[in-house]
Every structure is written in C-alpha cells, then in structure tokens.
Amino acid sequence: MSRRSWVRPLIAMGLVAVTAVVSACGTSGPGETTSGALKIWALEDPVLNKIENKSIDSFKAGGGNASLETFGNDPYKQRLRVAIGSPQAPDLFFNWGGGNLKEYVDAGKVADLTSVLEENKAVKDAFIPSVLNGAKLGDKYYGVPMRGMQPVLLFFNKKVFSEAGAKPPTTWDELLTAVDTFKAKGITPIALAGTQAWTELMWAEYVLDRVAGPEVFKNIRDKGPEGWKDPAVVESMTKLKDLIDRGAFGSSFASVGYDAGGASTILAQGKAAMHLMGSWEYTNQLDQSPDFVKNGDLGWVAFPSVPGGKGDAGNLVGNVSNFYSATQDSKSLDAAKKFVTTELHKDSYVEALIEAGDVPPVVGAEEKLKKSPNPEYASFIYDLVLDSKNFQLSWDQDLPADDATFMLTQLQEFFLGKVSPQQFVDAVAAR
C-alpha cells in the first residue's frame, strides 16, 4: 500500500458532495472530542494515531487538555474546508504545508506561529530548517512538523547494475550513459508507472529544480500560472523530452501502474534498472518483494545533479512532512501554541515515530535512528534531508486542486509525445 495515497490532491467538490462525505468521517475512538479540550484533527493512520494520542497524554500530564479526531483521506479535506470558518473548526489541524495550507492562510483562517517559534528558539532549532520551511509562507511560519519525511529518491537494482558494469548515476550525463547502457542490453532503463501522472511529475519537479533552482516553481505557486512562462521551464521540459525520446522509460510505460505487479515489481525482477519514487518505495519493496530487499539488491541514490544548472544538487522534492497548524479564531489558541511547542520534538515522540518506521523531522536524531527497523535506509534519508537547502513539496499538493489536475493531464500528454515542451507551457500558463 503506497503512503503516497495519503497525500494525493482532491478535485474540488460542490457543497452537496461535501455534505455527503462528512458522514463518512471517523474518529480514533479514544480521541473523541471532549468538552473544553483542545480539538485536534488528523488523518487516520492505525500506527501513527496511537503515537499522536500518546502525545496528547503527555500534554495532559503537563496540565493541558486535548482530544484527537481522525478522518479518512477522502473526507478530510472536504470536512476541513467546511468546518474551518465555523464554530465546529478544530483548534489544531493536520495539513501538508505549501499551497495546501496557503488557501486557508490567505483567507485569514490560520494563526501565525512565527512569534511563538522565535520566542521558543530551542523549539524552532529542534526541527530541520528545510522541513520547517514547508509550512512557511512569505516570511511567516504557519505550522510545525508532526510526522515523518518522504523525499523522492532514485532507486536502482544493484544486481542489474553490477551485471552491466554500470555505476549509479550522480550527474545527468551519467544518467544518460546508464540509459544507453541498459537500453543496449534490452533492459528498460527506468521503470515508470505512466498510468498515474504523479509518478511522471517527480521527473518534471526534479529536472526544473536542477536546471533553475527552487524559485521558478515558487513563483508559479505564489504569483500564478504566468510563472510557467519562465524560459527555464521550457528548458527543463526539453531536457526531459530528450530523456523520454532516448528510450529511458521503454515503450510501454503508459500501461504500467504503481500497484502490485507494477513499476516496483519490474525493478525487483530486474526488468528495469532504476525507478524514481518516494521514500515509501522501500516499504513497498519490502512488502511485495522481500527477498529483493533482504538480499541487498535494492539500492538508492539522490537525484542526479545537472552540470551548469542553478539548482543545488542537494535540493529535494517529495512529501516534506505533515504539519499541525492552529486556526486563527480558536478559543484555545494559547493552548494550541503550547501543544506544538512542547510535544512534537520530545524524545518520546521522536522515538515512537522512528519505531513506527518514520524518519522524524528533527535535528540530532542520528543515534536514535540506529534503532529504526531499517537503520541504514532511515539514516540515508535523514542525512539527505538534513543537508538539503530546499525541500519542495510535490507540485500537485502545492498548487490549487484544479490547476494541479489540469497540469497532471497535460504532463501525461507530454510524456506520450502528444504535446511539445512549449505546448505544455502554453497550456498550463493559460489557466
């Protein structure tokens, strides 16, 4: 089961549909709302909700009072959209940061946490800067990280690489060389689940970042579709088109999915050499192809650098983290601020996340990660994020839902060769 499914964008629904899904919301049982308690909303997760309830127990032990209410993925955004401006709004709510949070900030519904973080500098400094910035809009902070980090990595089949005499690519030129090597041997160079556009989006995100740096997309997000007209977008899409035309993804990627038997299996079986995917790929492989992982054949590296590009080679894209944000009109705003500045960086909370397989967004976790179920992999992710200057939230989460859906449709057309780089830009810029 892909953890990616927890963060995929929802197309905006009409009020009638919203009303219909509210009844589908659930609670975590022990976290049912109690009168006078700080009301916290989060996404359902059978493992992580237990940890979040323990953080509430810790808060209560310190004299506070709080309760957790959880919701399934599909109803959550719609429930939040309806409730946030009403008396039923939570005091703290789970979100993905970036554009997902921006619409509520722009509407004046979210409390600015900048001053409380500045006043509690030890708390601010406890979080990895590139992750904390995931809920920073302009020069203000509107959220605090509360779950693990999920950057996108380039996974590879070590056995296939060894047999081909190839090395994992660290630069764009090395990637092209590897593509040519595997193509000549009749092996699909890169597995791609082309039936789901979000897998293709990862390529567009990284290539634009490596070519132009993070500011180009931030301009698109903050100033609107006109930002797509930046020349760097056509340049990066042209580079990506060259990769597609080179045969990097084979000829049948449009029929490959990311469910069981899809792109991950193709990699594990040695039918493909590489696979760009979120860090949850490790768990997927462990579940679907355990011998592939246990035999040490699954490898991973950061996305290659682009020589001459403006983007730092350490920049990341993916699911930065999840955040707790406070509602501006909360009658328990002081308690909400106290919760996010006392509970989310505690050793007990961090250690519980690690035990659950998450990589926590806090500094100084190196020794704790040795107790992770997969310490080598967890430490790699942690070090990668710790060293990153910028961690970009997946574009389909960082843009308005309608714009994201349209972009994904155009991107699939682009990968199929139906639109050129310039036509892609013209289409998304015209929104």
CSV table of C-alpha atoms in Angstrom, one decimal:
chain,number,residue,atom,x,y,z
A,1,MET,CA,0.0,0.0,0.0
A,2,SER,CA,1.6,3.3,-1.1
A,3,ARG,CA,1.8,6.0,1.5
A,4,ARG,CA,1.6,8.3,-1.5
A,5,SER,CA,-2.1,7.8,-1.5
A,6,TRP,CA,-2.4,9.8,1.7
A,7,VAL,CA,-1.4,13.0,0.1
A,8,ARG,CA,-2.8,12.9,-3.4
A,9,PRO,CA,-4.8,16.1,-4.2
A,10,LEU,CA,-8.5,16.0,-4.3
A,11,ILE,CA,-10.5,17.7,-7.0
A,12,ALA,CA,-12.7,20.4,-5.5
A,13,MET,CA,-16.2,19.2,-4.9
A,14,GLY,CA,-19.5,21.0,-4.7
A,15,LEU,CA,-21.2,21.7,-1.4
A,16,VAL,CA,-23.7,18.9,-1.9
A,17,ALA,CA,-20.8,16.5,-2.3
A,18,VAL,CA,-19.1,17.9,0.7
A,19,THR,CA,-22.1,17.4,2.8
A,20,ALA,CA,-22.4,13.8,1.6
A,21,VAL,CA,-18.9,12.9,2.7
A,22,VAL,CA,-19.0,14.4,6.1
A,23,SER,CA,-20.9,11.5,7.4
A,24,ALA,CA,-18.0,9.2,6.3
A,25,CYS,CA,-15.6,10.7,8.8
A,26,GLY,CA,-14.5,8.7,11.6
A,27,THR,CA,-12.8,9.2,14.9
A,28,SER,CA,-9.9,7.4,16.7
A,29,GLY,CA,-12.1,6.2,19.5
A,30,PRO,CA,-10.0,7.3,22.5
A,31,GLY,CA,-9.7,10.7,20.8
A,32,GLU,CA,-13.3,11.6,20.7
A,33,THR,CA,-13.9,15.2,21.4
A,34,THR,CA,-14.3,16.2,25.0
A,35,SER,CA,-15.9,19.5,26.2
A,36,GLY,CA,-13.3,22.1,26.8
A,37,ALA,CA,-10.4,20.2,25.3
A,38,LEU,CA,-8.1,21.4,22.6
A,39,LYS,CA,-9.6,19.8,19.5
A,40,ILE,CA,-7.1,18.3,17.1
A,41,TRP,CA,-7.8,16.9,13.7
A,42,ALA,CA,-5.6,14.5,11.8
A,43,LEU,CA,-5.6,11.9,9.1
A,44,GLU,CA,-6.4,8.3,10.0
A,45,ASP,CA,-3.4,6.1,10.4
A,46,PRO,CA,-3.6,3.0,12.7
A,47,VAL,CA,0.0,3.3,13.7
A,48,LEU,CA,0.7,7.0,13.9
A,49,ASN,CA,-2.6,7.9,15.5
A,50,LYS,CA,-1.5,5.8,18.6
A,51,ILE,CA,1.6,7.9,18.8
A,52,GLU,CA,-0.4,11.1,18.4
A,53,ASN,CA,-2.7,10.1,21.2
A,54,LYS,CA,0.3,9.4,23.4
A,55,SER,CA,1.5,13.0,22.7
A,56,ILE,CA,-1.9,14.1,23.9
A,57,ASP,CA,-1.5,12.0,27.1
A,58,SER,CA,1.8,13.8,27.6
A,59,PHE,CA,0.2,17.2,27.1
A,60,LYS,CA,-2.5,16.2,29.7
A,61,ALA,CA,0.2,15.1,32.1
A,62,GLY,CA,1.6,18.6,31.9
A,63,GLY,CA,-1.7,20.2,32.8
A,64,GLY,CA,-3.2,20.6,29.4
A,65,ASN,CA,-6.3,19.1,27.9
A,66,ALA,CA,-6.8,17.8,24.3
A,67,SER,CA,-8.5,15.3,22.1
A,68,LEU,CA,-7.8,13.8,18.7
A,69,GLU,CA,-10.4,13.2,16.0
A,70,THR,CA,-9.3,11.4,12.8
A,71,PHE,CA,-10.7,11.2,9.3
A,72,GLY,CA,-10.2,9.1,6.2
A,73,ASN,CA,-8.2,10.6,3.4
A,74,ASP,CA,-11.0,11.4,1.0
A,75,PRO,CA,-13.4,13.1,3.5
A,76,TYR,CA,-10.7,15.0,5.4
A,77,LYS,CA,-10.0,18.0,3.1
A,78,GLN,CA,-13.7,18.5,2.4
A,79,ARG,CA,-14.6,18.3,6.1
A,80,LEU,CA,-11.8,20.8,6.9
A,81,ARG,CA,-12.9,23.1,4.1
A,82,VAL,CA,-16.5,23.2,5.5
A,83,ALA,CA,-15.5,23.5,9.2
A,84,ILE,CA,-12.6,25.8,9.3
A,85,GLY,CA,-14.6,29.0,9.2
A,86,SER,CA,-17.3,27.7,11.5
A,87,PRO,CA,-17.8,27.1,15.3
A,88,GLN,CA,-17.0,23.4,14.5
A,89,ALA,CA,-13.5,24.2,13.4
A,90,PRO,CA,-10.6,22.3,15.1
A,91,ASP,CA,-8.1,24.2,17.2
A,92,LEU,CA,-5.2,22.3,15.5
A,93,PHE,CA,-5.4,20.7,12.1
A,94,PHE,CA,-3.3,18.3,10.1
A,95,ASN,CA,-2.1,19.6,6.7
A,96,TRP,CA,0.6,19.1,4.1
A,97,GLY,CA,2.0,22.7,4.2
A,98,GLY,CA,2.7,24.7,1.0
A,99,GLY,CA,-0.2,25.5,-1.3
A,100,ASN,CA,-2.4,23.1,0.6
A,101,LEU,CA,-2.2,25.4,3.6
A,102,LYS,CA,-1.9,28.7,1.6
A,103,GLU,CA,-5.6,28.9,0.7
A,104,TYR,CA,-6.5,29.0,4.4
A,105,VAL,CA,-3.7,31.4,5.3
A,106,ASP,CA,-4.9,33.8,2.5
A,107,ALA,CA,-8.4,33.6,3.9
A,108,GLY,CA,-7.2,34.6,7.3
A,109,LYS,CA,-8.1,31.3,8.9
A,110,VAL,CA,-4.7,30.2,10.2
A,111,ALA,CA,-2.7,31.6,13.1
A,112,ASP,CA,0.8,33.0,12.5
A,113,LEU,CA,3.2,30.9,14.7
A,114,THR,CA,6.3,33.0,13.9
A,115,SER,CA,6.4,34.8,17.2
A,116,VAL,CA,5.9,31.8,19.3
A,117,LEU,CA,8.7,30.0,17.5
A,118,GLU,CA,11.0,32.9,17.8
A,119,GLU,CA,10.2,33.2,21.5
A,120,ASN,CA,11.0,29.5,21.9
A,121,LYS,CA,14.1,29.4,19.8
A,122,ALA,CA,15.1,26.0,21.1
A,123,VAL,CA,11.9,24.6,19.7
A,124,LYS,CA,12.4,26.2,16.3
A,125,ASP,CA,16.0,25.0,16.2
A,126,ALA,CA,14.9,21.5,17.0
A,127,PHE,CA,13.4,21.0,13.5
A,128,ILE,CA,15.3,20.6,10.2
A,129,PRO,CA,15.1,24.0,8.6
A,130,SER,CA,14.1,22.8,5.1
A,131,VAL,CA,11.2,20.8,6.6
A,132,LEU,CA,10.0,23.6,9.0
A,133,ASN,CA,10.0,25.8,5.9
A,134,GLY,CA,7.4,23.5,4.4
A,135,ALA,CA,4.8,25.5,6.4
A,136,LYS,CA,6.4,28.9,5.9
A,137,LEU,CA,4.6,31.3,3.6
A,138,GLY,CA,6.4,34.5,2.8
A,139,ASP,CA,8.4,35.2,6.0
A,140,LYS,CA,5.9,33.7,8.4
A,141,TYR,CA,5.5,30.2,9.9
A,142,TYR,CA,2.0,28.7,9.9
A,143,GLY,CA,2.7,25.1,11.0
A,144,VAL,CA,5.0,22.7,12.9
A,145,PRO,CA,6.1,19.3,11.6
A,146,MET,CA,4.4,16.3,13.2
A,147,ARG,CA,5.1,13.2,11.1
A,148,GLY,CA,8.0,11.8,9.1
A,149,MET,CA,9.7,13.0,5.9
A,150,GLN,CA,9.3,11.4,2.4
A,151,PRO,CA,11.7,12.7,-0.2
A,152,VAL,CA,11.8,11.3,-3.7
A,153,LEU,CA,14.9,9.1,-4.4
A,154,LEU,CA,16.3,7.3,-7.4
A,155,PHE,CA,16.1,3.6,-6.6
A,156,PHE,CA,18.1,1.0,-8.5
A,157,ASN,CA,18.6,-2.7,-8.9
A,158,LYS,CA,22.2,-3.4,-7.7
A,159,LYS,CA,22.4,-6.8,-9.4
A,160,VAL,CA,21.3,-5.4,-12.8
A,161,PHE,CA,23.9,-2.6,-12.4
A,162,SER,CA,26.7,-4.9,-11.5
A,163,GLU,CA,26.0,-7.3,-14.4
A,164,ALA,CA,26.0,-4.4,-16.8
A,165,GLY,CA,29.2,-2.9,-15.3
A,166,ALA,CA,27.3,0.3,-14.6
A,167,LYS,CA,27.5,2.7,-11.7
A,168,PRO,CA,24.6,4.5,-10.1
A,169,PRO,CA,24.3,8.0,-11.7
A,170,THR,CA,25.2,11.1,-9.8
A,171,THR,CA,25.1,13.5,-12.7
A,172,TRP,CA,22.7,14.0,-15.7
A,173,ASP,CA,25.4,12.8,-18.1
A,174,GLU,CA,25.9,9.7,-16.1
A,175,LEU,CA,22.2,9.1,-16.1
A,176,LEU,CA,22.1,9.3,-19.9
A,177,THR,CA,25.1,6.9,-20.2
A,178,ALA,CA,23.3,4.4,-17.9
A,179,VAL,CA,20.1,4.7,-20.0
A,180,ASP,CA,22.1,3.9,-23.2
A,181,THR,CA,23.9,1.0,-21.5
A,182,PHE,CA,20.7,-0.7,-20.3
A,183,LYS,CA,18.8,0.0,-23.5
A,184,ALA,CA,21.5,-1.7,-25.5
A,185,LYS,CA,21.2,-4.8,-23.2
A,186,GLY,CA,17.4,-4.9,-23.7
A,187,ILE,CA,16.6,-3.8,-20.2
A,188,THR,CA,14.2,-0.9,-19.6
A,189,PRO,CA,16.5,1.8,-18.1
A,190,ILE,CA,13.9,3.4,-15.8
A,191,ALA,CA,10.6,1.9,-14.6
A,192,LEU,CA,7.7,4.4,-14.8
A,193,ALA,CA,4.1,3.9,-13.7
A,194,GLY,CA,2.7,6.0,-16.5
A,195,THR,CA,-0.9,5.3,-15.8
A,196,GLN,CA,-0.5,7.7,-12.8
A,197,ALA,CA,0.7,11.1,-13.8
A,198,TRP,CA,2.1,11.9,-10.3
A,199,THR,CA,4.9,9.4,-11.0
A,200,GLU,CA,5.8,11.5,-14.1
A,201,LEU,CA,5.6,14.7,-12.1
A,202,MET,CA,8.5,13.6,-10.0
A,203,TRP,CA,10.7,13.9,-13.1
A,204,ALA,CA,9.4,17.3,-14.0
A,205,GLU,CA,9.9,18.6,-10.5
A,206,TYR,CA,13.5,17.4,-10.1
A,207,VAL,CA,14.6,18.5,-13.6
A,208,LEU,CA,13.3,22.0,-13.2
A,209,ASP,CA,14.9,22.3,-9.8
A,210,ARG,CA,18.3,21.1,-11.1
A,211,VAL,CA,18.1,23.4,-14.1
A,212,ALA,CA,16.7,26.6,-12.5
A,213,GLY,CA,16.7,26.2,-8.7
A,214,PRO,CA,13.5,26.4,-6.5
A,215,GLU,CA,12.5,30.0,-7.1
A,216,VAL,CA,10.9,29.3,-10.5
A,217,PHE,CA,8.3,27.0,-9.1
A,218,LYS,CA,7.8,29.1,-6.0
A,219,ASN,CA,6.9,31.9,-8.3
A,220,ILE,CA,4.4,29.8,-10.1
A,221,ARG,CA,2.8,28.8,-6.8
A,222,ASP,CA,2.8,32.3,-5.3
A,223,LYS,CA,2.1,34.5,-8.3
A,224,GLY,CA,0.0,32.3,-10.6
A,225,PRO,CA,0.1,30.4,-13.9
A,226,GLU,CA,2.0,33.2,-15.7
A,227,GLY,CA,5.1,31.9,-13.9
A,228,TRP,CA,5.1,28.9,-16.1
A,229,LYS,CA,6.4,31.2,-18.9
A,230,ASP,CA,9.8,31.4,-17.3
A,231,PRO,CA,12.3,30.2,-20.0
A,232,ALA,CA,13.7,27.7,-17.6
A,233,VAL,CA,10.5,25.7,-17.7
A,234,VAL,CA,10.8,25.1,-21.4
A,235,GLU,CA,14.5,24.3,-21.0
A,236,SER,CA,13.9,21.7,-18.3
A,237,MET,CA,11.0,20.1,-20.2
A,238,THR,CA,13.1,19.9,-23.3
A,239,LYS,CA,15.8,18.1,-21.3
A,240,LEU,CA,13.1,15.7,-20.0
A,241,LYS,CA,11.8,15.2,-23.5
A,242,ASP,CA,15.3,14.2,-24.7
A,243,LEU,CA,15.3,11.6,-21.9
A,244,ILE,CA,11.9,10.2,-22.9
A,245,ASP,CA,12.9,10.2,-26.6
A,246,ARG,CA,16.1,8.4,-25.7
A,247,GLY,CA,14.0,5.4,-24.6
A,248,ALA,CA,14.7,5.9,-20.9
A,249,PHE,CA,11.3,4.6,-19.9
A,250,GLY,CA,10.8,2.0,-22.5
A,251,SER,CA,7.9,1.8,-24.9
A,252,SER,CA,5.1,0.5,-22.6
A,253,PHE,CA,5.3,2.8,-19.6
A,254,ALA,CA,1.8,4.2,-20.4
A,255,SER,CA,0.3,0.9,-19.4
A,256,VAL,CA,2.3,0.4,-16.2
A,257,GLY,CA,0.8,1.3,-12.8
A,258,TYR,CA,2.1,1.6,-9.3
A,259,ASP,CA,0.0,-1.1,-7.7
A,260,ALA,CA,1.1,-4.7,-7.1
A,261,GLY,CA,2.8,-6.1,-10.1
A,262,GLY,CA,3.6,-2.6,-11.5
A,263,ALA,CA,6.7,-0.4,-11.7
A,264,SER,CA,8.1,-1.6,-8.3
A,265,THR,CA,7.9,-5.3,-9.4
A,266,ILE,CA,9.5,-4.5,-12.7
A,267,LEU,CA,12.5,-3.1,-10.8
A,268,ALA,CA,12.7,-6.0,-8.4
A,269,GLN,CA,12.5,-8.6,-11.2
A,270,GLY,CA,15.4,-6.9,-13.0
A,271,LYS,CA,13.3,-5.9,-16.0
A,272,ALA,CA,14.2,-2.3,-15.2
A,273,ALA,CA,17.4,-0.8,-13.7
A,274,MET,CA,16.1,2.3,-12.0
A,275,HIS,CA,12.9,3.8,-10.5
A,276,LEU,CA,12.3,7.3,-9.3
A,277,MET,CA,9.9,7.2,-6.4
A,278,GLY,CA,9.1,8.5,-2.9
A,279,SER,CA,10.9,7.0,0.0
A,280,TRP,CA,7.9,4.8,0.7
A,281,GLU,CA,9.2,2.6,-2.1
A,282,TYR,CA,11.5,0.8,0.3
A,283,THR,CA,8.5,-0.4,2.4
A,284,ASN,CA,6.6,-1.3,-0.8
A,285,GLN,CA,9.5,-3.4,-1.9
A,286,LEU,CA,9.9,-5.0,1.5
A,287,ASP,CA,6.2,-5.9,1.4
A,288,GLN,CA,6.0,-7.0,-2.3
A,289,SER,CA,9.5,-8.4,-3.0
A,290,PRO,CA,11.1,-9.1,0.4
A,291,ASP,CA,13.9,-11.2,-1.0
A,292,PHE,CA,14.9,-8.3,-3.3
A,293,VAL,CA,15.5,-6.1,-0.3
A,294,LYS,CA,16.8,-8.7,2.2
A,295,ASN,CA,19.4,-9.9,-0.4
A,296,GLY,CA,20.8,-6.4,-0.6
A,297,ASP,CA,19.8,-5.9,-4.2
A,298,LEU,CA,17.8,-2.7,-3.7
A,299,GLY,CA,19.9,0.5,-3.9
A,300,TRP,CA,19.2,4.2,-3.7
A,301,VAL,CA,20.8,7.5,-4.5
A,302,ALA,CA,19.8,11.1,-4.6
A,303,PHE,CA,18.6,12.6,-7.9
A,304,PRO,CA,21.5,13.4,-10.2
A,305,SER,CA,22.9,16.9,-10.5
A,306,VAL,CA,22.7,18.9,-13.7
A,307,PRO,CA,26.1,20.4,-14.5
A,308,GLY,CA,25.7,24.2,-15.2
A,309,GLY,CA,22.3,24.2,-13.6
A,310,LYS,CA,21.3,26.7,-10.9
A,311,GLY,CA,19.7,24.2,-8.6
A,312,ASP,CA,21.7,22.8,-5.7
A,313,ALA,CA,22.4,19.1,-6.1
A,314,GLY,CA,21.1,18.5,-2.5
A,315,ASN,CA,17.7,20.0,-3.2
A,316,LEU,CA,14.8,17.6,-2.7
A,317,VAL,CA,11.2,17.1,-3.8
A,318,GLY,CA,8.5,15.0,-2.3
A,319,ASN,CA,6.3,15.0,0.7
A,320,VAL,CA,8.2,17.3,3.1
A,321,SER,CA,6.2,16.2,6.2
A,322,ASN,CA,2.8,16.8,7.7
A,323,PHE,CA,2.1,19.7,9.9
A,324,TYR,CA,-0.1,20.9,12.7
A,325,SER,CA,-1.5,24.4,12.2
A,326,ALA,CA,-3.7,26.4,14.5
A,327,THR,CA,-6.9,28.1,13.5
A,328,GLN,CA,-6.9,31.8,13.9
A,329,ASP,CA,-10.3,32.0,15.6
A,330,SER,CA,-9.6,29.2,18.1
A,331,LYS,CA,-10.7,30.0,21.6
A,332,SER,CA,-7.8,27.8,22.7
A,333,LEU,CA,-5.1,29.4,20.6
A,334,ASP,CA,-2.7,29.7,23.5
A,335,ALA,CA,-3.1,26.0,24.4
A,336,ALA,CA,-2.7,25.1,20.7
A,337,LYS,CA,0.6,27.1,20.6
A,338,LYS,CA,1.7,25.4,23.8
A,339,PHE,CA,1.0,21.9,22.3
A,340,VAL,CA,3.0,22.4,19.1
A,341,THR,CA,6.0,23.9,21.1
A,342,THR,CA,6.1,21.2,23.8
A,343,GLU,CA,5.0,17.9,22.4
A,344,LEU,CA,6.3,17.4,18.8
A,345,HIS,CA,10.0,17.4,19.4
A,346,LYS,CA,10.0,15.4,22.7
A,347,ASP,CA,12.3,12.4,22.7
A,348,SER,CA,9.4,10.1,23.5
A,349,TYR,CA,7.5,11.3,20.4
A,350,VAL,CA,10.5,11.2,18.1
A,351,GLU,CA,11.5,7.7,19.3
A,352,ALA,CA,7.9,6.5,18.7
A,353,LEU,CA,8.0,7.8,15.1
A,354,ILE,CA,11.2,6.0,14.5
A,355,GLU,CA,9.9,2.8,15.9
A,356,ALA,CA,7.0,3.1,13.5
A,357,GLY,CA,9.3,3.4,10.6
A,358,ASP,CA,9.1,7.2,10.1
A,359,VAL,CA,12.1,9.4,9.7
A,360,PRO,CA,11.5,12.3,12.1
A,361,PRO,CA,12.0,16.0,11.0
A,362,VAL,CA,14.2,16.9,14.0
A,363,VAL,CA,17.8,17.6,14.3
A,364,GLY,CA,20.1,15.4,16.4
A,365,ALA,CA,18.3,12.1,15.6
A,366,GLU,CA,21.3,10.3,14.3
A,367,GLU,CA,21.8,8.0,17.3
A,368,LYS,CA,18.0,7.3,17.7
A,369,LEU,CA,17.8,6.2,14.0
A,370,LYS,CA,20.1,3.3,14.7
A,371,LYS,CA,17.1,1.8,16.4
A,372,SER,CA,15.0,2.2,13.3
A,373,PRO,CA,13.6,-1.1,11.7
A,374,ASN,CA,15.8,-0.2,8.7
A,375,PRO,CA,18.6,1.9,10.1
A,376,GLU,CA,20.8,2.2,7.0
A,377,TYR,CA,18.0,3.4,4.8
A,378,ALA,CA,16.5,5.7,7.5
A,379,SER,CA,19.8,7.3,8.1
A,380,PHE,CA,20.3,7.9,4.4
A,381,ILE,CA,17.0,9.7,4.2
A,382,TYR,CA,17.7,11.7,7.3
A,383,ASP,CA,21.2,12.8,6.2
A,384,LEU,CA,19.8,13.7,2.8
A,385,VAL,CA,17.1,16.0,4.2
A,386,LEU,CA,19.4,17.4,6.9
A,387,ASP,CA,21.8,18.6,4.2
A,388,SER,CA,19.2,19.9,1.8
A,389,LYS,CA,18.9,23.6,1.3
A,390,ASN,CA,15.4,23.3,-0.2
A,391,PHE,CA,12.7,20.6,0.1
A,392,GLN,CA,10.0,21.2,-2.4
A,393,LEU,CA,6.5,19.8,-1.7
A,394,SER,CA,5.1,17.8,-4.6
A,395,TRP,CA,3.6,20.3,-7.1
A,396,ASP,CA,0.3,18.6,-7.2
A,397,GLN,CA,0.0,19.3,-3.4
A,398,ASP,CA,1.4,22.8,-3.7
A,399,LEU,CA,-0.9,24.1,-6.4
A,400,PRO,CA,-4.7,24.7,-6.3
A,401,ALA,CA,-6.5,21.5,-6.9
A,402,ASP,CA,-8.0,22.4,-10.3
A,403,ASP,CA,-4.6,23.7,-11.5
A,404,ALA,CA,-2.9,20.6,-10.3
A,405,THR,CA,-5.3,18.3,-12.0
A,406,PHE,CA,-5.0,20.2,-15.3
A,407,MET,CA,-1.2,20.1,-15.0
A,408,LEU,CA,-1.1,16.4,-14.5
A,409,THR,CA,-3.3,15.8,-17.5
A,410,GLN,CA,-1.0,17.9,-19.7
A,411,LEU,CA,2.0,16.2,-18.3
A,412,GLN,CA,0.7,12.8,-19.3
A,413,GLU,CA,0.1,14.1,-22.8
A,414,PHE,CA,3.7,15.4,-22.8
A,415,PHE,CA,5.2,12.0,-21.8
A,416,LEU,CA,3.2,10.4,-24.5
A,417,GLY,CA,4.7,12.8,-27.1
A,418,LYS,CA,1.3,14.4,-27.8
A,419,VAL,CA,2.4,17.9,-26.8
A,420,SER,CA,5.8,19.6,-27.0
A,421,PRO,CA,7.6,21.4,-24.2
A,422,GLN,CA,6.4,24.7,-25.5
A,423,GLN,CA,2.8,23.4,-25.9
A,424,PHE,CA,2.9,22.1,-22.3
A,425,VAL,CA,4.0,25.5,-21.0
A,426,ASP,CA,1.4,27.4,-23.1
A,427,ALA,CA,-1.4,25.2,-21.8
A,428,VAL,CA,-0.6,25.4,-18.1
A,429,ALA,CA,0.2,29.1,-18.3
A,430,ALA,CA,-3.2,29.8,-19.8
A,431,ARG,CA,-5.1,28.6,-16.7
